[in-house]
Amino acid sequence: MSTKPEPTSDVNIEITKHRSEGPWRIALRRLLRQRSGIAGMIILGFLLFAAIFAPVIAPYDPNEVLIGKEPVKKRAKPCIHLLGCPEDQPQHIMGIDGNVRDEFSRIIYGARISLRVGFLTIGFAIIVGTILGTIAGYAGGWVSNVIMRVLDVLLAFPFLLLAIAIVAVLGPGLINAMLAIAIINIPVYARVSRASVLAVKEDEYVTAARAIGASPTRIITQHILPNSIPPLIVLATLGIGTAILETAALSFLGLGAQPPDPEWGAMLASERNQVFSAPHLVFFPGLAIMLTVLGFNLLGDGLRDALDPRVRID
Amino acid sequence: MLKYTIRRILSSLPVLFGVLVVTFTLARVIPGDPCKAMLGEKATQEVCDRFMEEKGLNDPIPQQFAAYLKDLARGDLGTSIRFRRPITQILVERLPTTIELGFAGLFLASLIGIPLGIISALRHNSPIDLATMVGANIGVSMPVFWLGLMLAYVFALVLKDTPLWLPPSGRLTAGVVSVPFYEVWGWVADGEEAPRLLQFIANHYIFNSFITGQWDVLKDAIRHLILPSVALATIPMAVIARMTRSSMLQVTNMDYVRTARAKGLRESAVVMRHAFRNALLPIVTIIGLQLGILFSGAILTETIFSLAGVGRSLFEAITARDFPIIQGFTVVIAIGYIIVNLIVDLSYGFLDPRIRLD
């Protein structure tokens, strides 16, 4: 992340050598030189691996109750053979939960839920937000005023409060919690896309496109939107982490994922009153949430620097 | 200045009105029968009809909204369906908890976040800088509810019987009473009820025990507030540290900072008077923006540490369909929001004389 000045001659060589490289490859190359970007990609790589290969990695089914199948007790502490747990006992590296299920298997399967939550909520927010923001920016006038004032009202609420209220209307459940989090994230993306539209709307290439008779839809999709993609990618990456955190908070309050789903926030909530007797059942789900969010935040930071031509990376 | 303030207040009225409409609508569309929710599943149709009639819940929606606005203008927030008590009275009891928690959280976040950000910027790319930025990244990724529970586990259980032990729930130890200042000073006769404003002020236990010199109560109240405010402060602290660092990095390369150094000023004067003062604007903005995060965090923190504050009450009211509380509390919070944003906007003029507000 340091910004040492490069000798100018090197820069020239770079440019001639990589003339054929597209902007995305340049961005990727810049990203790979970033500590935070790499750290984020490693964390998310593990997460993705866990989510895809959950049935292979997890030793048990996440909802399998082990009563009568193994000599384990409810909320038993972690038993790891390498760390001196007797070999004759079954290995449960994160212990046993309150319903006598293997905590590690549930955490692994939880990665699937969290990734789905992150991508779907932010995907929804981006699509709706970009459409609204682009319309507001391109149309201007009262259309813009109405759209942006309505979104201002959404921003005037503390996010969790609004999310709780929306879930209260829709009814508790993971899908509704995701919808609530998606809705409260719309204003951010609408503002950013509106700002990018405003920034390029009067540029010559847009005027030129208009002059040769391109339709507004074509101008927006071909000329304006591509410009707003880099800031949206950065925001979305950071947003996915936050969305996972917010959805987990809703699940923690009992409004999101419902038992027996192995969702990290819900797992933590169901054992929160046992934190003094079985801290591992609170510790591991929370750690999983934190690492996931951290991964997205680090990658987002790295992407921001990689996609911003003003930041020099060497 | 006055003109700007008035214009700024007027411009927030539409948003406030929007908030009122949204809250009112949400409270009405939350599914479930308020009568069954309050009087129990066994309430007969007849009892329910009378209940709905009494509460005005059978009137047409626009009429209910008009009645609601009229009461609001008079400062009447209505009566809780669940507690059968005026909302203002409930606020008098619960808002101080949240205010103390929020202030403590923000104070802690700024107290640690700003110096960390300054040091990181001054020692750019040093191990301290790296550690702060890694810590800040972890901080913003931290689930508040998880941190709260782990803090409670460590400080209330693991460190039990050590001087570091801290209580995991409540505002005061059972048996400890914070005597309101108006009783200590004999403003209100025994057995008489004090005006709500005085009660509201006295319910800020830390403030009340401080001005009346009840040191044991003060100590107890602070000890109870430490864990919740640390949990609450983590995310804002990380955000503030990051913003301070990048803002300081920007100004330390400015000519006037170099000039200040060149004319032989002490480093502390260069940093505080020339660099930090100019870096303050974005920092103040970001601190103002933390209010939303703080309140969202307060809902979770109050739930974990069994604090009867506004955040938890509101969450409970939403699940119990207590419309008057949902409406009343939300309005108060939204107004608080608007006021804080106003203060942040007005402070720009003081922080940066180049910004003229009128």
XYZ file of C-alpha atoms in Angstrom, chain B residues 172 176-180 202 204-206 208-209 214 217:
14
model
C -26.927 -0.896 39.259
C -27.923 0.239 45.321
C -30.269 3.170 44.776
C -29.488 6.422 43.037
C -31.372 9.058 45.040
C -32.655 11.719 42.613
C -32.265 12.230 37.531
C -29.152 9.554 34.171
C -27.616 7.724 37.120
C -24.027 8.679 36.387
C -27.234 12.314 39.023
C -24.864 10.548 41.394
C -23.157 9.699 45.754
C -23.565 4.791 43.277
